[in-house]
Every structure is written in C-alpha cells, then in structure tokens.
Amino acid sequence: MILPDAVQRLIAALERLPGIGPKTASRLAFYLLRADDSVSAELAEALSGLKQKIAACSVCFNITDAGRELCQVCANPERDESVICVLEDALDVLALERVGVYRGKYHVLGGVLNPIEGIGPEDLKIRPLIERVARGGVREVILATNPSLEGDATALYLQQQLRGLGVQVTRLARGLPVGGDLEYADPHTLLRALQGRQQVE
Amino acid sequence: MILPDAVQRLIAALERLPGIGPKTASRLAFYLLRADDSVSAELAEALSGLKQKIAACSVCFNITDAGRELCQVCANPERDESVICVLEDALDVLALERVGVYRGKYHVLGGVLNPIEGIGPEDLKIRPLIERVARGGVREVILATNPSLEGDATALYLQQQLRGLGVQVTRLARGLPVGGDLEYADPHTLLRALQGRQQVE
C-alpha cells in the first residue's frame, strides 16, 4: 500500500464497521481528509469512551445516559405503564418511537434465544420481564421480537412463561409491507397475509 | 428523541459522512455500542488529529505522512520519472495503484476547473505540473482526470498549457466498462466506444 500510516489505520478502523467494505472505507477516509476538521473531531469525540457514557435502564434495559436510573420512556409519567412492548434490542425502541403512536412502555431483551450460539433464557432479560409483569398493573404484553425463526421461538417461550399471570399477550401482525409488491412477496409472508386477512367495511 | 445524549451525538457525527443517512447512522451507532471497545477506540484514535498526521508530497501533491518530503511513489527510485499521470485527487492514486501495472509517477491536481464554483487554474496544482514538465526528463503526461464535463475541460486546459514543452500528452481511453452491458450503456459511452474501436488480429 502506498498510503500514509494514519490513513491506512483510519481505513482499517472504518472497515470494521458493518456494511463498510474496503472501497467505502477509503472513500470515507479521503472525505474526512478533505472535509472540515470539525467532522472528524466531532466523530472522534463522540466515539471516545462511548460505553462509559451509556447505561441500561434498570426497569426496561433500554439504553440511557450513564448515571441515570431510568431511560427517557420509563421516566416519562405520561407513558402507559399497563402495556409493555418486548423488543430484541434498543435499536428497535428507536424504530417504534419513530412511528410516534405507541404510548406504552418497553422491555429490551438484549437478544433472542439461539441454542446454536448458546444463548439461553438466562442470557436475556426474561426473568426481569416476568417479575415486572408479576408485580401487577400490566394489562398487555406485546411480543415484538423480529419475525424470524429465533424471534418467533423467543416469542413462543415468552408466551409460555407469561401464561397464568393474567395478562393479555399479543404479537405484531404479519403481512405485506406497505408499499410492497404482491408479486415479489415471499410465500411465507403471503401465507401470513392471507391468514391474517381482515374484513373491509 | 428518546436516545441518550452520547448516542445522539454519535449518530449526528456519523450522519455528516457522505452516503450515511439517519438509518445507517443509527445502525452503526448501535453496532458500536454492542461491539468490542476496541472498534470505537481504534476509530477514535485514527480520527483524532487526522490532518496533522498527513502532509502533501512536495513534488506530486499526493498525500504522505506528516514530516516526509516525498510520497511513497515519488520516493521510490524504481518508478519511471519520464511518465506523469495527472489525477484529480489522492483517492485516484489509490485506484490506479490497485491496478498494479502503472510504473510511472503521479501529479495530483487537487480538484478540477469549475467556473461555477469559482475554481480556476490558480486553485489547482497546475503551475507546479507545468514547471515539473518544463524541467525536462518527462516523456509522456497522461491526463487522467475524470471522464466528466469538468474533468474533460481540465484535461483540455492542461493539454493547451503543455503544448510546446515537447512532451507526449495522452488521455485515458473511453469505452464500455469491462463486465458492462451494451444494452445499458448510455449513448455517450457507446459513441466513444464506437469512435475508439480497435482492429482485432
């Protein structure tokens, strides 16, 4: 390689990010070389000691600022405590918040059950969820793990664990994505869309 | 936004990079939160003081390590001094080096002529190129600016400036990209491919 050490190191560091290959990494590195100093300075500042600035909410395990007990959703008295939406990770909280309609609380599992990778119930925040529901005041638990094999298995496990706690358990609807094309839909999605068809007025 | 400040700042910093929108930025930020500390630490380290670690080669204006007079190509006595390939920026040096065939030297202009953005000949490293050629010992100058309107205009200007210096001036070939599809080629490219057709033995 004919590049200066500093640039080579930057490219190597960028390449460790998901979805960033060698070409994108060099494009980004050269952009940073040309761009205003503030671009790389802000990024360096945001990255340094990143994990020390972050903590997990003690109730729902969503991410929050270090030193805080609760995340912004749990700390908000206007959010409905009687509905808990169970998610795989904190990024999913962001996706649901973007919809802007959900007013309940969350519970972040921190992953899904995956026997092949050796991830069992004790590796996820499942016990705290059961305890949270068992303490009462919860009317509905929405199982919003991903519509994947592992996500479905985790939802099934949670459903069994929540049985007998007198709480309504729901799962997000499957079907055709909005703006999607029937012709390109895979058979599984189409089957679910058929099974879940709804009467129109 | 319901995200911790540190994560919001990281997302904002990532969004300033080209080709990284809000969704990719949050995906990368959450990846960095989950990943090994070394991933963000290495990136932060590579970014901090980036431009202080880099200098321009005093001969060809390619990037090099700060404190060095010459870039690795100019410092290499095995590279052919009699051929100079003129490029828009240092990223193009990387692209050409990847081919692994070119054994001459480079000259990095640092951009292209662009009257609309107010970039004239004095804003580019054109005078050092002319002086370099005028000092003698150069047999061929390959104009390898991009095959765009501005790149072509810059090449034409350089061609005029180099006239009378007794040097052969060439331009990279235009035509169909390897692996490309005739059916999807734009008319300009196809025209150039036709005009530049070569006899087969």
mmCIF file of C-alpha atoms in Angstrom:
data_model
loop_
_atom_site.group_PDB
_atom_site.id
_atom_site.type_symbol
_atom_site.label_atom_id
_atom_site.label_comp_id
_atom_site.label_asym_id
_atom_site.label_seq_id
_atom_site.Cartn_x
_atom_site.Cartn_y
_atom_site.Cartn_z
ATOM 1 C CA MET A 1 0.000 0.000 0.000
ATOM 2 C CA ILE A 2 1.231 3.450 -0.839
ATOM 3 C CA LEU A 3 -0.918 5.276 1.709
ATOM 4 C CA PRO A 4 0.352 7.133 4.766
ATOM 5 C CA ASP A 5 0.107 5.144 8.009
ATOM 6 C CA ALA A 6 -2.524 7.429 9.512
ATOM 7 C CA VAL A 7 -4.827 6.951 6.519
ATOM 8 C CA GLN A 8 -4.277 3.206 6.444
ATOM 9 C CA ARG A 9 -5.180 2.971 10.117
ATOM 10 C CA LEU A 10 -8.311 5.050 9.558
ATOM 11 C CA ILE A 11 -9.390 2.862 6.630
ATOM 12 C CA ALA A 12 -8.793 -0.289 8.703
ATOM 13 C CA ALA A 13 -10.835 1.139 11.600
ATOM 14 C CA LEU A 14 -13.709 2.111 9.297
ATOM 15 C CA GLU A 15 -13.692 -1.313 7.646
ATOM 16 C CA ARG A 16 -14.536 -2.900 10.995
ATOM 17 C CA LEU A 17 -17.974 -1.274 10.838
ATOM 18 C CA PRO A 18 -20.816 -3.374 9.408
ATOM 19 C CA GLY A 19 -21.683 -2.747 5.767
ATOM 20 C CA ILE A 20 -18.479 -0.785 5.146
ATOM 21 C CA GLY A 21 -16.116 -2.532 2.735
ATOM 22 C CA PRO A 22 -12.627 -1.511 1.609
ATOM 23 C CA LYS A 23 -13.882 0.871 -1.098
ATOM 24 C CA THR A 24 -16.396 2.684 1.102
ATOM 25 C CA ALA A 25 -13.797 2.861 3.875
ATOM 26 C CA SER A 26 -11.255 4.575 1.624
ATOM 27 C CA ARG A 27 -13.908 6.922 0.243
ATOM 28 C CA LEU A 28 -14.904 7.904 3.791
ATOM 29 C CA ALA A 29 -11.266 8.298 4.860
ATOM 30 C CA PHE A 30 -10.484 10.590 1.942
ATOM 31 C CA TYR A 31 -13.651 12.537 2.581
ATOM 32 C CA LEU A 32 -12.519 13.063 6.172
ATOM 33 C CA LEU A 33 -9.132 14.265 4.927
ATOM 34 C CA ARG A 34 -10.757 16.886 2.722
ATOM 35 C CA ALA A 35 -13.650 17.870 4.977
ATOM 36 C CA ASP A 36 -13.683 20.473 7.719
ATOM 37 C CA ASP A 37 -11.697 19.450 10.812
ATOM 38 C CA SER A 38 -14.910 19.515 12.857
ATOM 39 C CA VAL A 39 -16.270 16.439 11.048
ATOM 40 C CA SER A 40 -13.534 14.087 12.262
ATOM 41 C CA ALA A 41 -13.156 15.912 15.595
ATOM 42 C CA GLU A 42 -16.858 15.526 16.440
ATOM 43 C CA LEU A 43 -16.815 11.879 15.467
ATOM 44 C CA ALA A 44 -13.653 11.181 17.483
ATOM 45 C CA GLU A 45 -15.153 12.985 20.484
ATOM 46 C CA ALA A 46 -18.450 11.063 20.201
ATOM 47 C CA LEU A 47 -16.595 7.762 19.964
ATOM 48 C CA SER A 48 -14.135 8.142 22.791
ATOM 49 C CA GLY A 49 -15.298 6.480 25.954
ATOM 50 C CA LEU A 50 -18.631 5.766 24.279
ATOM 51 C CA LYS A 51 -19.689 2.904 26.503
ATOM 52 C CA GLN A 52 -18.829 4.771 29.708
ATOM 53 C CA LYS A 53 -21.384 7.417 28.754
ATOM 54 C CA ILE A 54 -24.154 4.844 28.399
ATOM 55 C CA ALA A 55 -26.046 2.733 30.918
ATOM 56 C CA ALA A 56 -29.000 0.349 30.819
ATOM 57 C CA CYS A 57 -32.344 1.442 32.270
ATOM 58 C CA SER A 58 -32.900 -0.503 35.496
ATOM 59 C CA VAL A 59 -36.532 -1.244 34.592
ATOM 60 C CA CYS A 60 -36.673 -1.940 30.848
ATOM 61 C CA PHE A 61 -32.937 -2.291 29.903
ATOM 62 C CA ASN A 62 -33.227 0.300 27.130
ATOM 63 C CA ILE A 63 -30.086 2.445 26.844
ATOM 64 C CA THR A 64 -29.875 5.672 28.829
ATOM 65 C CA ASP A 65 -27.273 8.222 29.937
ATOM 66 C CA ALA A 66 -24.716 6.902 32.414
ATOM 67 C CA GLY A 67 -25.703 7.856 35.957
ATOM 68 C CA ARG A 68 -29.428 7.768 35.253
ATOM 69 C CA GLU A 69 -31.578 5.097 36.821
ATOM 70 C CA LEU A 70 -34.318 5.173 34.171
ATOM 71 C CA CYS A 71 -34.460 5.653 30.409
ATOM 72 C CA GLN A 72 -36.476 8.521 28.977
ATOM 73 C CA VAL A 73 -39.502 6.303 28.327
ATOM 74 C CA CYS A 74 -39.602 4.799 31.834
ATOM 75 C CA ALA A 75 -39.017 8.241 33.386
ATOM 76 C CA ASN A 76 -41.962 9.713 31.478
ATOM 77 C CA PRO A 77 -45.108 9.654 33.696
ATOM 78 C CA GLU A 78 -47.334 10.106 30.646
ATOM 79 C CA ARG A 79 -46.401 6.716 29.194
ATOM 80 C CA ASP A 80 -48.929 3.967 29.864
ATOM 81 C CA GLU A 81 -47.493 1.525 32.421
ATOM 82 C CA SER A 82 -50.123 -1.113 31.685
ATOM 83 C CA VAL A 83 -48.727 -2.006 28.244
ATOM 84 C CA ILE A 84 -45.218 -3.437 27.751
ATOM 85 C CA CYS A 85 -43.730 -3.932 24.318
ATOM 86 C CA VAL A 86 -40.962 -6.580 24.365
ATOM 87 C CA LEU A 87 -38.110 -5.942 21.912
ATOM 88 C CA GLU A 88 -34.838 -7.582 20.961
ATOM 89 C CA ASP A 89 -32.627 -4.543 21.307
ATOM 90 C CA ALA A 90 -32.557 -0.808 21.897
ATOM 91 C CA LEU A 91 -32.457 -0.053 18.174
ATOM 92 C CA ASP A 92 -35.979 -1.492 17.947
ATOM 93 C CA VAL A 93 -37.139 1.053 20.550
ATOM 94 C CA LEU A 94 -35.963 3.753 18.180
ATOM 95 C CA ALA A 95 -37.884 2.174 15.269
ATOM 96 C CA LEU A 96 -41.109 2.019 17.285
ATOM 97 C CA GLU A 97 -40.700 5.520 18.696
ATOM 98 C CA ARG A 98 -40.340 6.812 15.131
ATOM 99 C CA VAL A 99 -43.886 5.604 14.424
ATOM 100 C CA GLY A 100 -44.975 8.043 17.129
ATOM 101 C CA VAL A 101 -48.140 6.179 18.066
ATOM 102 C CA TYR A 102 -47.130 3.760 20.800
ATOM 103 C CA ARG A 103 -47.668 5.257 24.259
ATOM 104 C CA GLY A 104 -46.838 2.244 26.439
ATOM 105 C CA LYS A 105 -43.526 1.126 27.950
ATOM 106 C CA TYR A 106 -40.806 -1.154 26.614
ATOM 107 C CA HIS A 107 -38.743 -4.129 27.701
ATOM 108 C CA VAL A 108 -35.458 -4.777 25.899
ATOM 109 C CA LEU A 109 -34.397 -8.434 25.975
ATOM 110 C CA GLY A 110 -30.881 -7.838 24.707
ATOM 111 C CA GLY A 111 -31.096 -10.544 22.032
ATOM 112 C CA VAL A 112 -33.058 -13.678 21.176
ATOM 113 C CA LEU A 113 -32.881 -17.306 22.193
ATOM 114 C CA ASN A 114 -30.366 -19.073 19.994
ATOM 115 C CA PRO A 115 -29.376 -22.600 21.053
ATOM 116 C CA ILE A 116 -26.741 -22.853 18.299
ATOM 117 C CA GLU A 117 -24.900 -19.816 19.624
ATOM 118 C CA GLY A 118 -25.558 -20.971 23.179
ATOM 119 C CA ILE A 119 -27.900 -18.124 24.089
ATOM 120 C CA GLY A 120 -30.484 -19.373 26.601
ATOM 121 C CA PRO A 121 -33.230 -17.656 28.637
ATOM 122 C CA GLU A 122 -30.770 -16.733 31.403
ATOM 123 C CA ASP A 123 -28.678 -14.715 28.906
ATOM 124 C CA LEU A 124 -31.618 -12.430 28.132
ATOM 125 C CA LYS A 125 -33.617 -10.070 30.345
ATOM 126 C CA ILE A 126 -36.501 -12.559 30.555
ATOM 127 C CA ARG A 127 -36.640 -13.050 34.325
ATOM 128 C CA PRO A 128 -36.872 -9.260 34.960
ATOM 129 C CA LEU A 129 -39.771 -9.152 32.469
ATOM 130 C CA ILE A 130 -41.675 -11.929 34.239
ATOM 131 C CA GLU A 131 -41.055 -10.231 37.605
ATOM 132 C CA ARG A 132 -42.179 -6.899 36.182
ATOM 133 C CA VAL A 133 -45.432 -8.421 34.937
ATOM 134 C CA ALA A 134 -45.930 -10.441 38.111
ATOM 135 C CA ARG A 135 -45.761 -7.247 40.222
ATOM 136 C CA GLY A 136 -49.112 -6.358 38.618
ATOM 137 C CA GLY A 137 -50.557 -3.308 36.879
ATOM 138 C CA VAL A 138 -49.766 -4.737 33.429
ATOM 139 C CA ARG A 139 -52.706 -5.335 31.121
ATOM 140 C CA GLU A 140 -50.979 -6.316 27.859
ATOM 141 C CA VAL A 141 -47.578 -7.597 26.765
ATOM 142 C CA ILE A 142 -46.818 -7.075 23.062
ATOM 143 C CA LEU A 143 -44.205 -9.553 21.853
ATOM 144 C CA ALA A 144 -42.348 -7.557 19.202
ATOM 145 C CA THR A 145 -39.281 -9.716 18.603
ATOM 146 C CA ASN A 146 -38.300 -9.915 14.934
ATOM 147 C CA PRO A 147 -40.444 -12.049 12.597
ATOM 148 C CA SER A 148 -37.545 -14.506 12.225
ATOM 149 C CA LEU A 149 -37.036 -18.094 13.350
ATOM 150 C CA GLU A 150 -35.237 -17.038 16.546
ATOM 151 C CA GLY A 151 -37.609 -14.125 17.139
ATOM 152 C CA ASP A 152 -40.621 -16.420 16.839
ATOM 153 C CA ALA A 153 -39.057 -19.046 19.119
ATOM 154 C CA THR A 154 -38.303 -16.385 21.720
ATOM 155 C CA ALA A 155 -41.861 -15.043 21.493
ATOM 156 C CA LEU A 156 -43.242 -18.566 21.939
ATOM 157 C CA TYR A 157 -41.048 -19.106 25.008
ATOM 158 C CA LEU A 158 -42.147 -15.770 26.499
ATOM 159 C CA GLN A 159 -45.784 -16.591 25.795
ATOM 160 C CA GLN A 160 -45.413 -19.801 27.820
ATOM 161 C CA GLN A 161 -43.643 -18.012 30.653
ATOM 162 C CA LEU A 162 -46.318 -15.300 30.822
ATOM 163 C CA ARG A 163 -49.158 -17.818 30.927
ATOM 164 C CA GLY A 164 -51.067 -17.698 34.213
ATOM 165 C CA LEU A 165 -50.021 -14.154 35.025
ATOM 166 C CA GLY A 166 -53.431 -12.866 33.899
ATOM 167 C CA VAL A 167 -52.034 -10.667 31.182
ATOM 168 C CA GLN A 168 -53.051 -10.372 27.525
ATOM 169 C CA VAL A 169 -50.183 -11.447 25.253
ATOM 170 C CA THR A 170 -50.107 -10.188 21.643
ATOM 171 C CA ARG A 171 -47.694 -10.389 18.722
ATOM 172 C CA LEU A 172 -47.161 -7.822 15.947
ATOM 173 C CA ALA A 173 -49.172 -8.511 12.765
ATOM 174 C CA ARG A 174 -47.554 -10.223 9.755
ATOM 175 C CA GLY A 175 -48.485 -9.434 6.209
ATOM 176 C CA LEU A 176 -47.489 -7.447 3.181
ATOM 177 C CA PRO A 177 -45.289 -4.454 3.918
ATOM 178 C CA VAL A 178 -46.871 -1.127 2.971
ATOM 179 C CA GLY A 179 -45.683 -0.083 -0.487
ATOM 180 C CA GLY A 180 -44.628 -3.668 -1.141
ATOM 181 C CA ASP A 181 -45.396 -5.639 -4.243
ATOM 182 C CA LEU A 182 -47.512 -8.810 -4.094
ATOM 183 C CA GLU A 183 -45.540 -10.225 -6.987
ATOM 184 C CA TYR A 184 -42.277 -10.010 -5.060
ATOM 185 C CA ALA A 185 -43.646 -11.155 -1.690
ATOM 186 C CA ASP A 186 -42.185 -14.451 -0.455
ATOM 187 C CA PRO A 187 -44.652 -17.356 0.063
ATOM 188 C CA HIS A 188 -44.363 -17.228 3.881
ATOM 189 C CA THR A 189 -45.298 -13.553 4.009
ATOM 190 C CA LEU A 190 -48.127 -14.104 1.538
ATOM 191 C CA LEU A 191 -49.422 -17.038 3.611
ATOM 192 C CA ARG A 192 -49.441 -14.860 6.728
ATOM 193 C CA ALA A 193 -51.140 -12.045 4.806
ATOM 194 C CA LEU A 194 -53.833 -14.493 3.691
ATOM 195 C CA GLN A 195 -54.294 -15.997 7.132
ATOM 196 C CA GLY A 196 -54.496 -12.574 8.719
ATOM 197 C CA ARG A 197 -56.852 -11.071 6.156
ATOM 198 C CA GLN A 198 -59.362 -8.651 7.562
ATOM 199 C CA GLN A 199 -62.920 -7.778 6.682
ATOM 200 C CA VAL A 200 -63.368 -4.455 4.940
ATOM 201 C CA GLU A 201 -66.468 -2.422 5.668
ATOM 202 C CA MET B 1 -35.722 11.830 20.622
ATOM 203 C CA ILE B 2 -35.556 9.310 23.398
ATOM 204 C CA LEU B 3 -31.883 8.447 22.947
ATOM 205 C CA PRO B 4 -29.095 9.220 25.410
ATOM 206 C CA ASP B 5 -27.104 12.359 24.541
ATOM 207 C CA ALA B 6 -23.918 10.402 23.803
ATOM 208 C CA VAL B 7 -25.702 8.219 21.253
ATOM 209 C CA GLN B 8 -27.465 11.181 19.651
ATOM 210 C CA ARG B 9 -24.153 12.977 19.262
ATOM 211 C CA LEU B 10 -22.576 9.882 17.727
ATOM 212 C CA ILE B 11 -25.450 9.492 15.267
ATOM 213 C CA ALA B 12 -25.222 13.177 14.323
ATOM 214 C CA ALA B 13 -21.449 12.866 13.780
ATOM 215 C CA LEU B 14 -21.860 9.749 11.618
ATOM 216 C CA GLU B 15 -24.601 11.413 9.559
ATOM 217 C CA ARG B 16 -22.120 14.061 8.440
ATOM 218 C CA LEU B 17 -20.251 11.405 6.437
ATOM 219 C CA PRO B 18 -21.170 11.048 2.761
ATOM 220 C CA GLY B 19 -23.611 8.274 1.922
ATOM 221 C CA ILE B 20 -24.602 7.758 5.551
ATOM 222 C CA GLY B 21 -28.209 8.707 6.248
ATOM 223 C CA PRO B 22 -30.102 8.719 9.555
ATOM 224 C CA LYS B 23 -30.917 4.992 9.455
ATOM 225 C CA THR B 24 -27.377 3.837 8.638
ATOM 226 C CA ALA B 25 -26.020 6.244 11.244
ATOM 227 C CA SER B 26 -28.201 4.774 13.990
ATOM 228 C CA ARG B 27 -27.397 1.227 12.881
ATOM 229 C CA LEU B 28 -23.663 2.000 13.054
ATOM 230 C CA ALA B 29 -24.031 3.752 16.427
ATOM 231 C CA PHE B 30 -25.848 0.783 17.946
ATOM 232 C CA TYR B 31 -23.316 -1.571 16.454
ATOM 233 C CA LEU B 32 -20.555 0.425 18.142
ATOM 234 C CA LEU B 33 -22.438 0.216 21.444
ATOM 235 C CA ARG B 34 -22.610 -3.563 21.232
ATOM 236 C CA ALA B 35 -19.208 -4.215 19.658
ATOM 237 C CA ASP B 36 -15.886 -4.677 21.382
ATOM 238 C CA ASP B 37 -14.485 -1.447 22.880
ATOM 239 C CA SER B 38 -11.518 -1.683 20.526
ATOM 240 C CA VAL B 39 -13.704 -0.942 17.492
ATOM 241 C CA SER B 40 -14.695 2.558 18.635
ATOM 242 C CA ALA B 41 -11.359 3.166 20.378
ATOM 243 C CA GLU B 42 -9.353 2.442 17.198
ATOM 244 C CA LEU B 43 -11.633 4.630 15.127
ATOM 245 C CA ALA B 44 -11.474 7.500 17.644
ATOM 246 C CA GLU B 45 -7.685 7.191 17.765
ATOM 247 C CA ALA B 46 -7.396 7.129 13.955
ATOM 248 C CA LEU B 47 -9.621 10.199 13.668
ATOM 249 C CA SER B 48 -8.086 12.443 16.283
ATOM 250 C CA GLY B 49 -5.673 14.937 14.824
ATOM 251 C CA LEU B 50 -6.051 13.212 11.460
ATOM 252 C CA LYS B 51 -4.944 16.123 9.329
ATOM 253 C CA GLN B 52 -1.872 16.819 11.468
ATOM 254 C CA LYS B 53 -0.609 13.330 10.632
ATOM 255 C CA ILE B 54 -0.865 13.950 6.903
ATOM 256 C CA ALA B 55 1.095 16.163 4.522
ATOM 257 C CA ALA B 56 1.201 16.718 0.761
ATOM 258 C CA CYS B 57 4.141 15.403 -1.248
ATOM 259 C CA SER B 58 6.236 18.381 -2.322
ATOM 260 C CA VAL B 59 6.605 17.024 -5.855
ATOM 261 C CA CYS B 60 3.289 15.431 -6.842
ATOM 262 C CA PHE B 61 0.896 16.634 -4.046
ATOM 263 C CA ASN B 62 -0.221 13.086 -3.267
ATOM 264 C CA ILE B 63 -0.818 12.553 0.469
ATOM 265 C CA THR B 64 2.042 11.350 2.628
ATOM 266 C CA ASP B 65 2.969 11.075 6.321
ATOM 267 C CA ALA B 66 3.497 14.412 8.048
ATOM 268 C CA GLY B 67 7.215 15.259 8.214
ATOM 269 C CA ARG B 68 8.038 13.472 4.969
ATOM 270 C CA GLU B 69 9.070 15.485 1.953
ATOM 271 C CA LEU B 70 8.007 12.917 -0.628
ATOM 272 C CA CYS B 71 5.147 10.446 -1.001
ATOM 273 C CA GLN B 72 5.907 6.744 -1.332
ATOM 274 C CA VAL B 73 5.648 6.856 -5.117
ATOM 275 C CA CYS B 74 7.970 9.850 -5.540
ATOM 276 C CA ALA B 75 10.419 8.380 -3.011
ATOM 277 C CA ASN B 76 10.585 5.099 -4.926
ATOM 278 C CA PRO B 77 13.623 5.137 -7.281
ATOM 279 C CA GLU B 78 12.151 2.269 -9.297
ATOM 280 C CA ARG B 79 9.242 4.348 -10.547
ATOM 281 C CA ASP B 80 9.656 5.760 -14.047
ATOM 282 C CA GLU B 81 10.196 9.534 -13.803
ATOM 283 C CA SER B 82 9.566 10.054 -17.503
ATOM 284 C CA VAL B 83 5.813 9.380 -17.283
ATOM 285 C CA ILE B 84 3.461 11.522 -15.184
ATOM 286 C CA CYS B 85 -0.163 10.582 -14.652
ATOM 287 C CA VAL B 86 -2.255 13.652 -13.770
ATOM 288 C CA LEU B 87 -5.149 12.949 -11.378
ATOM 289 C CA GLU B 88 -7.887 14.931 -9.657
ATOM 290 C CA ASP B 89 -7.225 13.730 -6.134
ATOM 291 C CA ALA B 90 -5.249 11.315 -3.995
ATOM 292 C CA LEU B 91 -8.066 8.757 -3.988
ATOM 293 C CA ASP B 92 -7.464 8.328 -7.724
ATOM 294 C CA VAL B 93 -3.820 7.406 -6.999
ATOM 295 C CA LEU B 94 -5.152 4.560 -4.878
ATOM 296 C CA ALA B 95 -7.444 3.396 -7.700
ATOM 297 C CA LEU B 96 -4.580 3.358 -10.203
ATOM 298 C CA GLU B 97 -2.159 1.689 -7.791
ATOM 299 C CA ARG B 98 -4.728 -1.064 -7.274
ATOM 300 C CA VAL B 99 -4.414 -1.942 -10.967
ATOM 301 C CA GLY B 100 -0.766 -2.682 -10.208
ATOM 302 C CA VAL B 101 0.503 -2.038 -13.742
ATOM 303 C CA TYR B 102 1.376 1.647 -13.841
ATOM 304 C CA ARG B 103 5.059 2.219 -13.022
ATOM 305 C CA GLY B 104 5.325 5.977 -13.654
ATOM 306 C CA LYS B 105 4.812 8.905 -11.289
ATOM 307 C CA TYR B 106 1.717 10.924 -10.431
ATOM 308 C CA HIS B 107 0.614 14.520 -10.152
ATOM 309 C CA VAL B 108 -2.424 15.305 -8.022
ATOM 310 C CA LEU B 109 -4.263 18.465 -9.100
ATOM 311 C CA GLY B 110 -6.446 18.719 -6.010
ATOM 312 C CA GLY B 111 -9.649 19.171 -7.985
ATOM 313 C CA VAL B 112 -10.868 20.242 -11.413
ATOM 314 C CA LEU B 113 -11.574 23.549 -13.087
ATOM 315 C CA ASN B 114 -15.092 24.640 -12.221
ATOM 316 C CA PRO B 115 -16.023 28.213 -13.158
ATOM 317 C CA ILE B 116 -19.442 27.934 -11.476
ATOM 318 C CA GLU B 117 -17.824 27.127 -8.117
ATOM 319 C CA GLY B 118 -15.119 29.674 -8.832
ATOM 320 C CA ILE B 119 -12.280 27.144 -9.127
ATOM 321 C CA GLY B 120 -9.717 28.451 -11.621
ATOM 322 C CA PRO B 121 -6.261 27.211 -12.726
ATOM 323 C CA GLU B 122 -4.540 29.002 -9.808
ATOM 324 C CA ASP B 123 -6.611 26.967 -7.313
ATOM 325 C CA LEU B 124 -5.193 23.703 -8.646
ATOM 326 C CA LYS B 125 -1.617 22.396 -8.760
ATOM 327 C CA ILE B 126 -1.331 23.200 -12.461
ATOM 328 C CA ARG B 127 1.634 25.586 -12.337
ATOM 329 C CA PRO B 128 3.790 23.034 -10.409
ATOM 330 C CA LEU B 129 2.900 20.454 -13.092
ATOM 331 C CA ILE B 130 3.987 22.755 -15.937
ATOM 332 C CA GLU B 131 7.211 23.585 -14.073
ATOM 333 C CA ARG B 132 7.815 19.900 -13.408
ATOM 334 C CA VAL B 133 7.447 19.070 -17.100
ATOM 335 C CA ALA B 134 9.453 22.133 -18.175
ATOM 336 C CA ARG B 135 12.430 20.969 -16.041
ATOM 337 C CA GLY B 136 12.759 18.134 -18.560
ATOM 338 C CA GLY B 137 13.118 14.382 -18.364
ATOM 339 C CA VAL B 138 9.398 13.822 -18.924
ATOM 340 C CA ARG B 139 8.385 11.846 -21.987
ATOM 341 C CA GLU B 140 4.628 11.463 -21.519
ATOM 342 C CA VAL B 141 1.882 13.141 -19.499
ATOM 343 C CA ILE B 142 -1.264 11.020 -19.083
ATOM 344 C CA LEU B 143 -4.287 13.225 -18.394
ATOM 345 C CA ALA B 144 -6.396 11.018 -16.128
ATOM 346 C CA THR B 145 -8.964 13.475 -14.813
ATOM 347 C CA ASN B 146 -12.459 12.001 -14.579
ATOM 348 C CA PRO B 147 -14.415 11.454 -17.823
ATOM 349 C CA SER B 148 -16.848 14.205 -16.767
ATOM 350 C CA LEU B 149 -17.580 17.672 -18.141
ATOM 351 C CA GLU B 150 -15.213 19.344 -15.656
ATOM 352 C CA GLY B 151 -12.617 16.600 -15.981
ATOM 353 C CA ASP B 152 -12.603 16.938 -19.780
ATOM 354 C CA ALA B 153 -12.408 20.743 -19.592
ATOM 355 C CA THR B 154 -9.470 20.489 -17.188
ATOM 356 C CA ALA B 155 -7.724 17.987 -19.458
ATOM 357 C CA LEU B 156 -8.244 20.297 -22.437
ATOM 358 C CA TYR B 157 -6.783 23.243 -20.498
ATOM 359 C CA LEU B 158 -3.772 21.159 -19.427
ATOM 360 C CA GLN B 159 -3.271 19.965 -22.987
ATOM 361 C CA GLN B 160 -3.039 23.601 -24.125
ATOM 362 C CA GLN B 161 -0.657 24.517 -21.321
ATOM 363 C CA LEU B 162 1.610 21.558 -22.067
ATOM 364 C CA ARG B 163 1.809 22.393 -25.782
ATOM 365 C CA GLY B 164 5.309 23.350 -26.867
ATOM 366 C CA LEU B 165 7.003 21.569 -23.988
ATOM 367 C CA GLY B 166 7.927 18.677 -26.282
ATOM 368 C CA VAL B 167 6.040 16.088 -24.292
ATOM 369 C CA GLN B 168 3.544 13.474 -25.465
ATOM 370 C CA VAL B 169 0.098 14.151 -23.948
ATOM 371 C CA THR B 170 -2.403 11.263 -23.691
ATOM 372 C CA ARG B 171 -5.854 10.769 -22.174
ATOM 373 C CA LEU B 172 -7.304 7.527 -20.710
ATOM 374 C CA ALA B 173 -9.424 5.522 -23.160
ATOM 375 C CA ARG B 174 -13.227 5.779 -23.146
ATOM 376 C CA GLY B 175 -15.473 2.878 -23.944
ATOM 377 C CA LEU B 176 -17.568 0.149 -22.453
ATOM 378 C CA PRO B 177 -16.588 -0.782 -18.904
ATOM 379 C CA VAL B 178 -15.395 -4.380 -18.555
ATOM 380 C CA GLY B 179 -18.303 -6.571 -17.460
ATOM 381 C CA GLY B 180 -20.730 -3.887 -18.604
ATOM 382 C CA ASP B 181 -23.785 -4.454 -20.737
ATOM 383 C CA LEU B 182 -24.112 -2.865 -24.182
ATOM 384 C CA GLU B 183 -27.838 -2.647 -23.701
ATOM 385 C CA TYR B 184 -27.458 -0.450 -20.587
ATOM 386 C CA ALA B 185 -24.607 1.720 -21.881
ATOM 387 C CA ASP B 186 -25.508 5.405 -22.291
ATOM 388 C CA PRO B 187 -25.273 6.872 -25.834
ATOM 389 C CA HIS B 188 -22.188 8.983 -24.995
ATOM 390 C CA THR B 189 -20.232 5.979 -23.815
ATOM 391 C CA LEU B 190 -21.378 3.923 -26.781
ATOM 392 C CA LEU B 191 -20.354 6.734 -29.155
ATOM 393 C CA ARG B 192 -16.888 6.806 -27.589
ATOM 394 C CA ALA B 193 -16.670 3.027 -27.763
ATOM 395 C CA LEU B 194 -17.527 3.165 -31.469
ATOM 396 C CA GLN B 195 -15.108 6.003 -32.201
ATOM 397 C CA GLY B 196 -12.323 4.262 -30.303
ATOM 398 C CA ARG B 197 -12.909 0.811 -31.821
ATOM 399 C CA GLN B 198 -9.748 -1.163 -32.413
ATOM 400 C CA GLN B 199 -8.709 -3.658 -35.035
ATOM 401 C CA VAL B 200 -8.605 -7.247 -33.852
ATOM 402 C CA GLU B 201 -5.938 -9.517 -35.253
#
